[in-house]
């Protein structure tokens, strides 16, 4: 299994542990990830708000770079990059006028032929849960987690084509395979405030606070995410949320790749578990799921 | 007073161009309100998403483009996937924001988000990938919130989550060319300096706010 890997800006900075743990897990499972050389930012939300053509041209440029590699199915971990790449592909396939303009901008023909997948999809649907189960040597028994999917992983369904729209379950299935206990909760696809982290911090505090509260009420000990923006809003801003709403959550926020890595017996440090603001190690120790080599 | 909605109102040029440019049939909306019911930001908006759609149907261009709602929309797509009339409301919000940029209409109370977008894009144009340190520094400086999040900074450095130096990619000219050509083709207005009017509006609001706070604490 070989993929062109598009990390995206967040995974090279604020979400370094997502990048680390993805690479570790891929290595352990024998999935080869080759980073797209000289990839550029996908433009994220600011691009599609400001200039529509730019928001298509930036992802297309990256997909074209991937096309030059010998295996060109693209894998990404960031839910926002995933959404932008998928949407760009959709437009290039369906909308002739936009295709013409974007081709003119990037200077190459492109018809949306490079397939884009999320790493969660690769693990669950391509590699397969059964194969993962066979390789597990450190069960996460008794760890109660709330799987949080956020906005862009499943929406819009005709473009992302990943999971159920209102009640996604890929991550829950994966967690069950690791022997962790996903809790039932209604906030799987609520919004965390996303890119308002800097501009409208109070909105983020409210929305992310509600998510933490709901996970807490449903008995989760930690939240599992698949998006760097969700993680940083829930983890980095948790202190401010606790202060503002006078709560005490102390809820670690994991990337799903980190938990898969733990179950595969990879050292916590290699998975970047020391990089969180809410320290997850006490919980992992208490649940006896920490491997010490 | 009797008030009639004439056919000129319902077929306003504003609505017609919108339907043509973004391919969304606002006229199909029957005001069920489902979009607003699920909108996570509704509690902060001046007009609810369904009201924005209704105002668009009625050709209320000025009011729509100067609303805070269009900037507060987080593009979470909840409304889009739930609309029984299959209207892509999030796409309409995008379109309205782009129109507002084009016409230079920015609501005085909601300057941070448009400013942030401009700084973000300029950052990508300069470096090819996001230079977070630059983004945060620039945003704090230009928005007048100099010390926002300074408590988080040391933690981020210690955990090596944020770097002092900008990322480097080989062919930055290529990226800049994409920005240039997109701007040209999309007939977007590109300012040399980051939107001076926006900067001015934002800073003056912050300063007035600070003075007002000092006078009546
Ligand atoms: S959900 Fe659709 S039909 Fe209902 S009010 Fe919103 S835009 Fe109109
Ligand atoms: S996309 Fe915007 S308007 Fe629609 S639900 Fe999300 S925040 Fe509300």
Short mmCIF file of N, CA, C and O in Angstrom, two decimals, chain A residues 125-195:
data_model
loop_
_atom_site.label_atom_id
_atom_site.label_comp_id
_atom_site.label_asym_id
_atom_site.label_seq_id
_atom_site.Cartn_x
_atom_site.Cartn_y
_atom_site.Cartn_z
N UNK A 125 -11.32 1.23 5.97
CA UNK A 125 -11.90 0.61 4.78
C UNK A 125 -10.90 -0.06 3.84
O UNK A 125 -11.26 -0.97 3.11
N UNK A 126 -9.66 0.43 3.82
CA UNK A 126 -8.70 -0.20 2.91
C UNK A 126 -7.87 -1.24 3.66
O UNK A 126 -7.83 -2.42 3.30
N UNK A 127 -7.23 -0.82 4.74
CA UNK A 127 -6.42 -1.76 5.51
C UNK A 127 -7.31 -2.78 6.21
O UNK A 127 -7.02 -3.97 6.23
N UNK A 128 -8.40 -2.28 6.76
CA UNK A 128 -9.39 -3.19 7.33
C UNK A 128 -9.26 -3.38 8.83
O UNK A 128 -8.16 -3.51 9.36
N UNK A 129 -10.40 -3.37 9.51
CA UNK A 129 -10.40 -3.50 10.97
C UNK A 129 -9.87 -4.86 11.40
O UNK A 129 -9.21 -4.99 12.43
N UNK A 130 -10.18 -5.89 10.61
CA UNK A 130 -9.75 -7.24 10.99
C UNK A 130 -8.22 -7.31 11.02
O UNK A 130 -7.62 -7.86 11.94
N UNK A 131 -7.61 -6.73 10.00
CA UNK A 131 -6.15 -6.73 9.93
C UNK A 131 -5.53 -5.93 11.07
O UNK A 131 -4.47 -6.28 11.58
N UNK A 132 -6.20 -4.84 11.45
CA UNK A 132 -5.69 -4.05 12.57
C UNK A 132 -5.80 -4.88 13.85
O UNK A 132 -4.85 -4.97 14.63
N UNK A 133 -6.96 -5.51 14.03
CA UNK A 133 -7.19 -6.31 15.24
C UNK A 133 -6.09 -7.36 15.42
O UNK A 133 -5.64 -7.62 16.54
N UNK A 134 -5.65 -7.95 14.33
CA UNK A 134 -4.61 -8.98 14.42
C UNK A 134 -3.28 -8.44 14.92
O UNK A 134 -2.47 -9.17 15.46
N UNK A 135 -3.04 -7.17 14.67
CA UNK A 135 -1.72 -6.61 15.01
C UNK A 135 -1.69 -5.93 16.38
O UNK A 135 -0.66 -5.40 16.80
N UNK A 136 -2.81 -5.89 17.06
CA UNK A 136 -2.85 -5.19 18.34
C UNK A 136 -2.18 -6.01 19.44
O UNK A 136 -2.42 -7.21 19.57
N UNK A 137 -1.30 -5.34 20.19
CA UNK A 137 -0.70 -6.08 21.31
C UNK A 137 -0.87 -5.35 22.64
O UNK A 137 -0.30 -5.73 23.64
N UNK A 138 -1.64 -4.28 22.62
CA UNK A 138 -1.86 -3.53 23.86
C UNK A 138 -3.30 -3.03 23.85
O UNK A 138 -3.60 -1.97 23.31
N UNK A 139 -4.20 -3.82 24.40
CA UNK A 139 -5.62 -3.46 24.32
C UNK A 139 -5.94 -2.24 25.17
O UNK A 139 -5.42 -2.10 26.27
N UNK A 140 -6.78 -1.37 24.65
CA UNK A 140 -7.14 -0.16 25.40
C UNK A 140 -8.39 -0.42 26.24
O UNK A 140 -9.28 0.43 26.31
N UNK A 141 -8.44 -1.57 26.87
CA UNK A 141 -9.66 -1.96 27.60
C UNK A 141 -10.03 -0.95 28.67
O UNK A 141 -9.17 -0.45 29.40
N UNK A 142 -11.30 -0.65 28.75
CA UNK A 142 -11.79 0.21 29.82
C UNK A 142 -11.61 1.69 29.56
O UNK A 142 -11.99 2.51 30.38
N UNK A 143 -11.03 2.05 28.42
CA UNK A 143 -10.87 3.46 28.12
C UNK A 143 -12.15 3.96 27.43
O UNK A 143 -12.48 3.54 26.33
N UNK A 144 -12.87 4.86 28.12
CA UNK A 144 -14.14 5.34 27.57
C UNK A 144 -13.89 6.62 26.78
O UNK A 144 -13.47 7.62 27.34
N UNK A 145 -14.16 6.56 25.48
CA UNK A 145 -13.89 7.72 24.64
C UNK A 145 -15.14 8.21 23.92
O UNK A 145 -16.02 7.42 23.61
N UNK A 146 -15.18 9.53 23.68
CA UNK A 146 -16.24 10.09 22.84
C UNK A 146 -15.61 10.39 21.49
O UNK A 146 -14.65 11.15 21.42
N UNK A 147 -16.11 9.75 20.43
CA UNK A 147 -15.57 10.01 19.09
C UNK A 147 -16.22 11.24 18.52
O UNK A 147 -17.43 11.30 18.37
N UNK A 148 -15.38 12.22 18.20
CA UNK A 148 -15.89 13.50 17.73
C UNK A 148 -15.44 13.74 16.29
O UNK A 148 -14.25 13.78 16.02
N UNK A 149 -16.39 13.85 15.37
CA UNK A 149 -16.07 13.92 13.94
C UNK A 149 -16.01 15.36 13.42
O UNK A 149 -15.35 15.63 12.43
N UNK A 150 -16.73 16.26 14.06
CA UNK A 150 -16.72 17.65 13.61
C UNK A 150 -17.48 17.85 12.31
O UNK A 150 -18.26 17.00 11.89
N UNK A 151 -17.24 19.02 11.70
CA UNK A 151 -18.06 19.41 10.55
C UNK A 151 -17.66 18.77 9.25
O UNK A 151 -18.49 18.27 8.50
N UNK A 152 -16.37 18.84 8.93
CA UNK A 152 -16.00 18.70 7.52
C UNK A 152 -15.69 17.27 7.09
O UNK A 152 -15.55 16.99 5.91
N UNK A 153 -15.60 16.35 8.03
CA UNK A 153 -15.28 14.98 7.67
C UNK A 153 -16.42 14.32 6.90
O UNK A 153 -16.21 13.56 5.97
N UNK A 154 -17.65 14.65 7.29
CA UNK A 154 -18.79 13.99 6.67
C UNK A 154 -19.63 14.90 5.79
O UNK A 154 -20.52 14.43 5.11
N UNK A 155 -19.36 16.18 5.83
CA UNK A 155 -20.23 17.10 5.10
C UNK A 155 -19.50 17.78 3.95
O UNK A 155 -18.36 18.18 4.15
N UNK A 156 -20.08 18.01 2.81
CA UNK A 156 -21.35 17.42 2.36
C UNK A 156 -21.14 15.98 1.91
O UNK A 156 -20.12 15.70 1.29
N UNK A 157 -22.08 15.11 2.18
CA UNK A 157 -21.86 13.68 1.96
C UNK A 157 -21.60 13.31 0.50
O UNK A 157 -20.83 12.40 0.23
N UNK A 158 -22.24 14.04 -0.44
CA UNK A 158 -22.04 13.64 -1.84
C UNK A 158 -20.61 13.96 -2.29
O UNK A 158 -20.13 13.39 -3.26
N UNK A 159 -19.92 14.80 -1.56
CA UNK A 159 -18.53 15.10 -1.93
C UNK A 159 -17.54 14.30 -1.10
O UNK A 159 -16.62 13.69 -1.62
N UNK A 160 -17.73 14.25 0.22
CA UNK A 160 -16.74 13.53 1.03
C UNK A 160 -16.93 12.01 0.91
O UNK A 160 -15.96 11.28 0.99
N UNK A 161 -18.15 11.56 0.76
CA UNK A 161 -18.45 10.13 0.59
C UNK A 161 -17.70 9.26 1.58
O UNK A 161 -17.06 8.29 1.21
N UNK A 162 -17.79 9.63 2.85
CA UNK A 162 -16.98 8.93 3.82
C UNK A 162 -17.80 8.11 4.79
O UNK A 162 -17.51 6.94 5.04
N UNK A 163 -18.84 8.71 5.36
CA UNK A 163 -19.48 8.07 6.49
C UNK A 163 -20.91 8.58 6.59
O UNK A 163 -21.31 9.48 5.85
N UNK A 164 -21.67 8.00 7.51
CA UNK A 164 -23.03 8.48 7.71
C UNK A 164 -23.02 9.95 8.12
O UNK A 164 -22.19 10.38 8.90
N UNK A 165 -23.98 10.69 7.59
CA UNK A 165 -23.99 12.14 7.75
C UNK A 165 -24.29 12.59 9.19
O UNK A 165 -23.57 13.38 9.78
N UNK A 166 -25.37 12.08 9.77
CA UNK A 166 -25.76 12.57 11.09
C UNK A 166 -25.22 11.68 12.21
O UNK A 166 -25.09 12.13 13.34
N UNK A 167 -24.94 10.43 11.91
CA UNK A 167 -24.40 9.55 12.93
C UNK A 167 -23.22 8.74 12.38
O UNK A 167 -23.33 7.54 12.16
N UNK A 168 -22.10 9.41 12.14
CA UNK A 168 -20.94 8.70 11.60
C UNK A 168 -20.42 7.66 12.60
O UNK A 168 -20.64 7.79 13.80
N UNK A 169 -19.77 6.62 12.10
CA UNK A 169 -19.36 5.56 13.02
C UNK A 169 -17.97 4.98 12.73
O UNK A 169 -17.53 4.07 13.41
N UNK A 170 -17.27 5.48 11.70
CA UNK A 170 -15.97 4.90 11.36
C UNK A 170 -15.02 4.91 12.56
O UNK A 170 -14.36 3.91 12.86
N UNK A 171 -14.96 6.04 13.24
CA UNK A 171 -14.03 6.15 14.36
C UNK A 171 -14.48 5.27 15.52
O UNK A 171 -13.66 4.64 16.19
N UNK A 172 -15.81 5.20 15.73
CA UNK A 172 -16.33 4.33 16.80
C UNK A 172 -15.94 2.88 16.53
O UNK A 172 -15.49 2.17 17.44
N UNK A 173 -16.09 2.45 15.25
CA UNK A 173 -15.72 1.08 14.91
C UNK A 173 -14.24 0.83 15.18
O UNK A 173 -13.86 -0.21 15.72
N UNK A 174 -13.44 1.81 14.79
CA UNK A 174 -11.99 1.68 14.98
C UNK A 174 -11.66 1.56 16.47
O UNK A 174 -10.87 0.71 16.88
N UNK A 175 -12.32 2.38 17.29
CA UNK A 175 -12.04 2.36 18.73
C UNK A 175 -12.46 1.02 19.34
O UNK A 175 -11.79 0.49 20.21
N UNK A 176 -13.58 0.49 18.86
CA UNK A 176 -14.02 -0.81 19.36
C UNK A 176 -12.99 -1.88 19.03
O UNK A 176 -12.72 -2.76 19.85
N UNK A 177 -12.42 -1.78 17.83
CA UNK A 177 -11.39 -2.74 17.43
C UNK A 177 -10.20 -2.70 18.39
O UNK A 177 -9.57 -3.72 18.66
N UNK A 178 -9.91 -1.50 18.91
CA UNK A 178 -8.79 -1.37 19.85
C UNK A 178 -9.19 -1.79 21.26
O UNK A 178 -8.41 -1.67 22.18
N UNK A 179 -10.45 -2.18 21.41
CA UNK A 179 -11.00 -2.58 22.69
C UNK A 179 -11.32 -1.41 23.61
O UNK A 179 -11.57 -1.59 24.80
N UNK A 180 -11.28 -0.20 23.06
CA UNK A 180 -11.73 0.95 23.85
C UNK A 180 -13.26 0.99 23.78
O UNK A 180 -13.86 0.30 22.97
N UNK A 181 -13.87 1.78 24.67
CA UNK A 181 -15.34 1.84 24.69
C UNK A 181 -15.83 3.19 24.21
O UNK A 181 -15.79 4.17 24.94
N UNK A 182 -16.30 3.27 22.96
CA UNK A 182 -16.87 4.54 22.51
C UNK A 182 -18.23 4.78 23.18
O UNK A 182 -19.08 3.89 23.19
N UNK A 183 -18.41 5.96 23.78
CA UNK A 183 -19.70 6.24 24.42
C UNK A 183 -20.71 6.70 23.38
O UNK A 183 -20.32 7.18 22.31
N UNK A 184 -22.00 6.52 23.67
CA UNK A 184 -23.03 7.07 22.79
C UNK A 184 -23.24 8.52 23.19
O UNK A 184 -23.49 8.81 24.35
N UNK A 185 -23.14 9.40 22.23
CA UNK A 185 -23.38 10.82 22.56
C UNK A 185 -23.86 11.56 21.32
O UNK A 185 -23.58 11.15 20.19
N UNK A 186 -24.61 12.65 21.53
CA UNK A 186 -25.28 13.29 20.39
C UNK A 186 -24.47 14.39 19.70
O UNK A 186 -24.96 14.98 18.76
N UNK A 187 -23.24 14.64 20.14
CA UNK A 187 -22.53 15.79 19.60
C UNK A 187 -21.43 15.42 18.60
O UNK A 187 -20.51 16.19 18.38
N UNK A 188 -21.56 14.25 17.98
CA UNK A 188 -20.51 13.78 17.07
C UNK A 188 -20.14 14.77 15.97
O UNK A 188 -19.00 14.87 15.58
N UNK A 189 -21.16 15.45 15.44
CA UNK A 189 -20.88 16.33 14.30
C UNK A 189 -21.19 17.80 14.60
O UNK A 189 -21.42 18.58 13.71
N UNK A 190 -21.21 18.15 15.88
CA UNK A 190 -21.39 19.57 16.22
C UNK A 190 -20.18 20.37 15.76
O UNK A 190 -19.14 19.79 15.44
N UNK A 191 -20.29 21.69 15.77
CA UNK A 191 -19.18 22.53 15.32
C UNK A 191 -18.40 23.03 16.55
O UNK A 191 -18.99 23.39 17.56
N UNK A 192 -17.06 23.04 16.46
CA UNK A 192 -16.24 23.46 17.60
C UNK A 192 -15.91 24.94 17.55
O UNK A 192 -15.26 25.49 18.43
N UNK A 193 -16.35 25.62 16.47
CA UNK A 193 -15.99 27.02 16.31
C UNK A 193 -14.88 27.19 15.28
O UNK A 193 -14.57 28.30 14.86
N UNK A 194 -14.28 26.08 14.92
CA UNK A 194 -13.33 26.00 13.81
C UNK A 194 -12.35 27.16 13.75
O UNK A 194 -11.66 27.45 14.72
N UNK A 195 -12.37 27.86 12.64
CA UNK A 195 -11.30 28.83 12.39
C UNK A 195 -11.49 30.14 13.15
O UNK A 195 -10.75 31.08 12.95
#
